[in-house]
XYZ file of C-alpha atoms in Angstrom:
345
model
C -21.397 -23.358 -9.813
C -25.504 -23.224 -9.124
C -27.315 -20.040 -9.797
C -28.998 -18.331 -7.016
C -30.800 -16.035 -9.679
C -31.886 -15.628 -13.152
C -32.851 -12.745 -14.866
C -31.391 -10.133 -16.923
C -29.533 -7.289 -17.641
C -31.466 -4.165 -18.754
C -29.390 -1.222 -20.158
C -31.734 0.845 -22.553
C -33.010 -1.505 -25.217
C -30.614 -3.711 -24.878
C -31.412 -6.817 -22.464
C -29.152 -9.779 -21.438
C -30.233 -13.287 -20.161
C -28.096 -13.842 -17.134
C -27.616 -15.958 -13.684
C -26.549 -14.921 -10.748
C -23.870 -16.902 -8.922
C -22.045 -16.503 -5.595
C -18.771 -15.632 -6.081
C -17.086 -16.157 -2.753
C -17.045 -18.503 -0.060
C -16.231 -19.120 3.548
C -14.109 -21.656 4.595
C -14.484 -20.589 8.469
C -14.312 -23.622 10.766
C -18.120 -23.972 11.928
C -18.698 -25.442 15.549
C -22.228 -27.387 16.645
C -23.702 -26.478 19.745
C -23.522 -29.811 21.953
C -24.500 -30.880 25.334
C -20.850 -30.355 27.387
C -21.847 -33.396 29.817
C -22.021 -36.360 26.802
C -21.586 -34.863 23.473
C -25.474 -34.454 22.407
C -25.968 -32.603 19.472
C -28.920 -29.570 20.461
C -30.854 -29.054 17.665
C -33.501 -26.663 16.652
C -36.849 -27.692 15.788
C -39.233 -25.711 14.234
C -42.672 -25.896 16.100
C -45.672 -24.449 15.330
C -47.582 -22.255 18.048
C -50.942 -23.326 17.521
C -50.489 -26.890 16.983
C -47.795 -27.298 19.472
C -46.336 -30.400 16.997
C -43.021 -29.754 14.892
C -43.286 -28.520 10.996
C -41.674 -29.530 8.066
C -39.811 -26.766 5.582
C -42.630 -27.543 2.943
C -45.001 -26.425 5.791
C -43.220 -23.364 6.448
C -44.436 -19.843 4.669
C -43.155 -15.736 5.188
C -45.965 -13.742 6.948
C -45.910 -10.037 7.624
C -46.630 -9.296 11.414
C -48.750 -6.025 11.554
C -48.298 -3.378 14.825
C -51.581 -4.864 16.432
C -50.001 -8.476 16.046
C -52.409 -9.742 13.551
C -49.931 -11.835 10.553
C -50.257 -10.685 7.045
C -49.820 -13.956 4.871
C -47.541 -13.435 1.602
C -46.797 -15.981 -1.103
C -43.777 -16.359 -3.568
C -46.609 -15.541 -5.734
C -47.460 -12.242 -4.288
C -44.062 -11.365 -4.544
C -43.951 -11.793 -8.234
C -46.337 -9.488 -8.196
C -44.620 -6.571 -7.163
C -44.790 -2.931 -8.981
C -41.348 -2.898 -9.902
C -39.193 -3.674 -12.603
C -36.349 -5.243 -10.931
C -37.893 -8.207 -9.680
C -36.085 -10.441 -12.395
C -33.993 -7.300 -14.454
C -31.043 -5.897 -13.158
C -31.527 -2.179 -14.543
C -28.816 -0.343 -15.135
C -29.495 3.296 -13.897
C -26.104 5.065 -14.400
C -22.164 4.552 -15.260
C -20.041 6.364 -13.233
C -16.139 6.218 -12.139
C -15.305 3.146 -10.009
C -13.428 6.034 -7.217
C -17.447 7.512 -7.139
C -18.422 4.423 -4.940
C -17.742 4.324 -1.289
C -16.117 1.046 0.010
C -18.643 1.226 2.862
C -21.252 0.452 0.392
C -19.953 -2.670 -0.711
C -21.368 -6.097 0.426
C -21.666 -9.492 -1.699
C -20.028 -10.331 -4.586
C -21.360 -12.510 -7.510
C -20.489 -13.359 -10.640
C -22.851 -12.823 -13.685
C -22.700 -15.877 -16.216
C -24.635 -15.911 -19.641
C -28.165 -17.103 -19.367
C -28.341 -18.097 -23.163
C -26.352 -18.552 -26.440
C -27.371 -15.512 -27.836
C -26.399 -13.502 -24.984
C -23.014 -13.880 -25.491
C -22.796 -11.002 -28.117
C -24.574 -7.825 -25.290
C -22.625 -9.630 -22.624
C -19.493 -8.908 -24.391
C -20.268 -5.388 -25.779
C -21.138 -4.404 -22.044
C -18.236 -5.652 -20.913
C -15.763 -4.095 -23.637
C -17.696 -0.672 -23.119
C -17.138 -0.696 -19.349
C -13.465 -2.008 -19.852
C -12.908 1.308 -22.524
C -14.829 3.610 -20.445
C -12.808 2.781 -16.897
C -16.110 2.873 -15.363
C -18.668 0.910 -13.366
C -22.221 0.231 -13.858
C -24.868 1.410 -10.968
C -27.885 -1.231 -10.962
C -30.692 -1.668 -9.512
C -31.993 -5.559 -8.222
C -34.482 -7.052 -6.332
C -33.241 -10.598 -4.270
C -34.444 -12.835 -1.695
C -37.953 -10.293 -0.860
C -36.470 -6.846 -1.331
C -35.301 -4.528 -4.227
C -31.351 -3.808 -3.517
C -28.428 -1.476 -5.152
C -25.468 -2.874 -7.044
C -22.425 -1.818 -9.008
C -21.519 -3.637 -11.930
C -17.455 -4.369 -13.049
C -15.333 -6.010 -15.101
C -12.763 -8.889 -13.457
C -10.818 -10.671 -16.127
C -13.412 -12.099 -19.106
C -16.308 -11.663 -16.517
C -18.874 -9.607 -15.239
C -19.183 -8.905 -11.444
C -21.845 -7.135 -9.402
C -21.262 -6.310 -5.925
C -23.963 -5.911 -3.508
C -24.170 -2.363 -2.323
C -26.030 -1.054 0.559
C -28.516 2.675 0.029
C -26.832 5.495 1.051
C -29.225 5.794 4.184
C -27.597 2.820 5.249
C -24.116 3.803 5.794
C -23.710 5.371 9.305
C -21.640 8.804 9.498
C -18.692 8.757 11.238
C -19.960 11.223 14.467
C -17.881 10.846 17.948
C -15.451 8.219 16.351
C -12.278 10.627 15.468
C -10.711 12.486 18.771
C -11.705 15.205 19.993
C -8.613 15.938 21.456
C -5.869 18.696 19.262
C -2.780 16.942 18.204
C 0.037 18.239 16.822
C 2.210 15.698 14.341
C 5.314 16.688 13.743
C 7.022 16.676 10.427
C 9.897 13.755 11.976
C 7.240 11.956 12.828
C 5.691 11.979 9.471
C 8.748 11.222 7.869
C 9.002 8.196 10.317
C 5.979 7.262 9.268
C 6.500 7.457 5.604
C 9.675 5.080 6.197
C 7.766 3.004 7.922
C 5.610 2.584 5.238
C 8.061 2.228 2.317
C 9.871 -0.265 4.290
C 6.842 -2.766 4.478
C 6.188 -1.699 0.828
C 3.456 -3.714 -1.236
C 2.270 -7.375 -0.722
C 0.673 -9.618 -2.666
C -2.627 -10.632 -1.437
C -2.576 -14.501 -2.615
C 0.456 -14.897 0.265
C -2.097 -14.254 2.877
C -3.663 -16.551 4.534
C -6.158 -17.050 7.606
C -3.676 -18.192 10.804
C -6.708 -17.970 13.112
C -8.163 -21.128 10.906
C -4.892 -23.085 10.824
C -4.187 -22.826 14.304
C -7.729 -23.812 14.894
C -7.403 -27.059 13.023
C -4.475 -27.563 14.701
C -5.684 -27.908 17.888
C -9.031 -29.800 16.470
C -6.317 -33.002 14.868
C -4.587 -32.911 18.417
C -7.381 -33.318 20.335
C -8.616 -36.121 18.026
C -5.676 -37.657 18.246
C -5.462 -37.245 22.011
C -2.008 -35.805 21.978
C -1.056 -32.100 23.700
C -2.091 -29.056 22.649
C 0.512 -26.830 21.110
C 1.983 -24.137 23.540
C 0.344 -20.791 23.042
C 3.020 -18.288 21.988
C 3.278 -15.137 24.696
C 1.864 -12.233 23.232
C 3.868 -9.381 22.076
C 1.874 -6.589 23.651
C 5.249 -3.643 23.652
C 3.821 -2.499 27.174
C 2.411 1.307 27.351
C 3.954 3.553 24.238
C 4.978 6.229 25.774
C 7.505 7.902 23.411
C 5.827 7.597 19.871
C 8.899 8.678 17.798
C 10.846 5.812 19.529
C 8.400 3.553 18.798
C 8.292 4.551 15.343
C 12.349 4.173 15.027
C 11.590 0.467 16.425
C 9.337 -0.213 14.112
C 10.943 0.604 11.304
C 14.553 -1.258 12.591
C 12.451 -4.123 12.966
C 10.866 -3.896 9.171
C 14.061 -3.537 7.996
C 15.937 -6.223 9.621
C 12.847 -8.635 8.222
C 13.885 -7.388 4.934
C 17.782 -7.704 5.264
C 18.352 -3.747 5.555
C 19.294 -2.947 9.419
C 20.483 0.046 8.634
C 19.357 3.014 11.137
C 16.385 5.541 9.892
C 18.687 8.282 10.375
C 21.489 6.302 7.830
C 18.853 5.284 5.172
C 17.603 8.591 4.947
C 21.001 9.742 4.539
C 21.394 7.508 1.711
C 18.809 8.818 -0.293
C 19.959 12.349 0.438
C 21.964 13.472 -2.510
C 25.629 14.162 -2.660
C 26.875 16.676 -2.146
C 29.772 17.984 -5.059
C 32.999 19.606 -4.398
C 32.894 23.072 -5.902
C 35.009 22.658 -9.209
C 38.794 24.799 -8.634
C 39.827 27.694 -11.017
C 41.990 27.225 -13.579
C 45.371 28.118 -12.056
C 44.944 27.072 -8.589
C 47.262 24.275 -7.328
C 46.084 20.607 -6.125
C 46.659 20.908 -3.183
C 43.908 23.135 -2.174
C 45.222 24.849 -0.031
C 44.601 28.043 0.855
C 47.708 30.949 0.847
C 47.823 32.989 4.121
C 49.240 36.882 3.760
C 52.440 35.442 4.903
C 53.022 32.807 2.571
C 51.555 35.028 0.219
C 54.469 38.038 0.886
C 57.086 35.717 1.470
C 56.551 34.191 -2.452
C 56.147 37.949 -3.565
C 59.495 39.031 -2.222
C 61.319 35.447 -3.807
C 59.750 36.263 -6.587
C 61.304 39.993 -6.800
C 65.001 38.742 -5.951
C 65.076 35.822 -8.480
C 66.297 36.890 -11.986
C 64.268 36.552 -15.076
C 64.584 32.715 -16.050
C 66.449 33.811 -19.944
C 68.840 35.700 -17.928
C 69.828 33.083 -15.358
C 70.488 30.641 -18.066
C 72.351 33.143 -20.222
C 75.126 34.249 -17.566
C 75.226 30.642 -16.255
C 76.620 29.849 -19.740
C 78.956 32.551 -20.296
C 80.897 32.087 -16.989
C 80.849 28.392 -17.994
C 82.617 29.248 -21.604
C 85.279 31.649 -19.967
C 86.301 28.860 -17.690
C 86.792 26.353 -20.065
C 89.442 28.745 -22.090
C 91.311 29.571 -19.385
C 92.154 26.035 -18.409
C 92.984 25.591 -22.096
C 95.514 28.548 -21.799
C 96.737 27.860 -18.415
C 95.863 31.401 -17.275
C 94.287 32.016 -13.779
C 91.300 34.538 -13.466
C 92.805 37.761 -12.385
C 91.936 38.523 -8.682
C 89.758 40.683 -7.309
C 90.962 43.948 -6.525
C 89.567 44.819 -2.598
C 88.271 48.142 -2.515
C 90.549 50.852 -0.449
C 89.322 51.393 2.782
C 87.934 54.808 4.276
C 89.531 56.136 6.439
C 87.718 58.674 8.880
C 88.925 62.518 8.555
């Protein structure tokens, strides 16, 4: 990869031969700007004012235009000559948490490689500090006529600095939030919190850019002369007008993507715990169920006629004994005398 930049890395005493190198890249679809009735390419040419005649880049300077008009002149050379520091050092200024920078701030990403052979050594002790601290480095850089911010990290075996704008530069959010005072309810929330853990995490390499392929689609049918492929109908959902509904759509429809199209109202169910039976006293029958003051008298009273069990048993085999010895003597059990009637005075 070519280096943009070469300089160094300034923490203390410690300094650190470096280049800068881009560490992204666009792969955008780029159009030229053509004449629609044959094709022409329109160009740009670079003319200069006085001469009227066109220039070429070797011709071509920076100039500072004062308030009156009148153009200040300035060279690469007077730019080397700048009171600052940071015009080929990247000066560390402060290490600080990586959660202490504000996305907003973050622009360009490069990569730093090793400028020399005996860099190797700082480049790695930098890089093992920031690594064991969990922090990030805050730098400060000058590139391409003007002395920038950046915030040094750690990705894999390599350092990274990401372009950062000033703090002046980040607009405050004023008139963007409504105005207006809404009430969220806590179904709503819980909707959206299902919502949520139903799409779950993603990993970012399965993205890709379906603007661009669709775009180069229709760029090989048009060379090829063939049709263009049918634009799919937009799934706009009309006005929302009932947002909990919509929510409870959205989160069918994640779930049926996903092979689970069961309802919110089940799958929170599901994650409810269960609830246990209370445990039954030692005594109690299976069954359950519970006695009413009926049953509950009517068992009393069997209870009171029924002999004790020892003395069932007992007569049971006495009467049983006599029995047999009379059929071995050939007696018959005397009979019951019937008791003499009353009769009235």
């Amino acid at each position: 990869m070519r280096s943009i930049w070469n300089g160094a890395i300034s923490f203390g005493l410690v300094s650190i031969p470096v280049k800068l190198v881009n560490a992204t890249e666009s792969h955008s679809v780029s159009f030229r700007q053509i004449h629609a009735e044959d094709n022409g390419r329109i160009r740009y040419r670079k003319v200069c004012e006085l001469d009227d005649r066109e220039v070429s880049t070797a011709e071509i300077g920076k100039g500072y235009e004062d308030a009156d008009g009148t153009v200040i002149p300035i060279t690469d050379e007077d730019l080397a000559h700048l009171p600052i520091p940071t015009t080929r050092t990247i000066e560390i200024v402060a290490f600080v948490p990586a959660d202490r920078i504000d996305p907003l701030q973050m622009g360009t990403a490069y990569y730093l490689a090793v400028g020399a052979a005996p860099a190797a050594k700082p480049y790695t002790l930098l890089r093992e500090a920031l690594k064991r601290g969990n922090k990030v480095a805050v730098a400060k850089y000058a590139l391409r006529g003007r002395e920038r911010l950046g915030m040094l990290r750690v990705v894999g075996d390599a350092l990274t600095m990401h372009g950062l704008l000033w703090p002046d530069e980040v607009r405050a959010p004023e008139g963007v939030a409504p105005d207006e005072k809404v009430t969220v309810r806590a179904k709503e929330l819980d909707l959206a919190d299902a919502l949520m853990d139903t799409l779950g995490d993603v990993d970012l390499d399965d993205l890709h850019d379906d603007y661009r392929a669709a775009l180069e689609e229709v760029i090989a049918a048009k060379a090829a002369g063939e049709a263009l492929p049918e634009t799919p109908e937009p799934d706009t959902g009309g006005k929302v007008l009932d947002l909990m509904a919509a929510l409870e759509n959205s989160v069918r429809a994640a779930r049926a993507s996903r092979g689970d199209g069961r309802a919110p109202e089940k799958r929170a169910a599901a994650k409810a715990p269960e609830k246990r039976a209370p445990e039954k006293k030692t005594g109690e029958k299976g069954t359950g169920e519970e006695k009413t003051p009926e049953k509950k008298a009517t068992g009393k009273k069997a209870a009171e006629r029924k002999p004790p069990a020892g003395k069932t048993a007992q007569g049971s085999a006495q009467r049983t004994a006599a029995q047999k010895e009379e059929r071995k003597s050939g007696r018959k059990p005397p009979a019951k005398k019937a008791a003499p009637r009353k009769t009235p005075a």
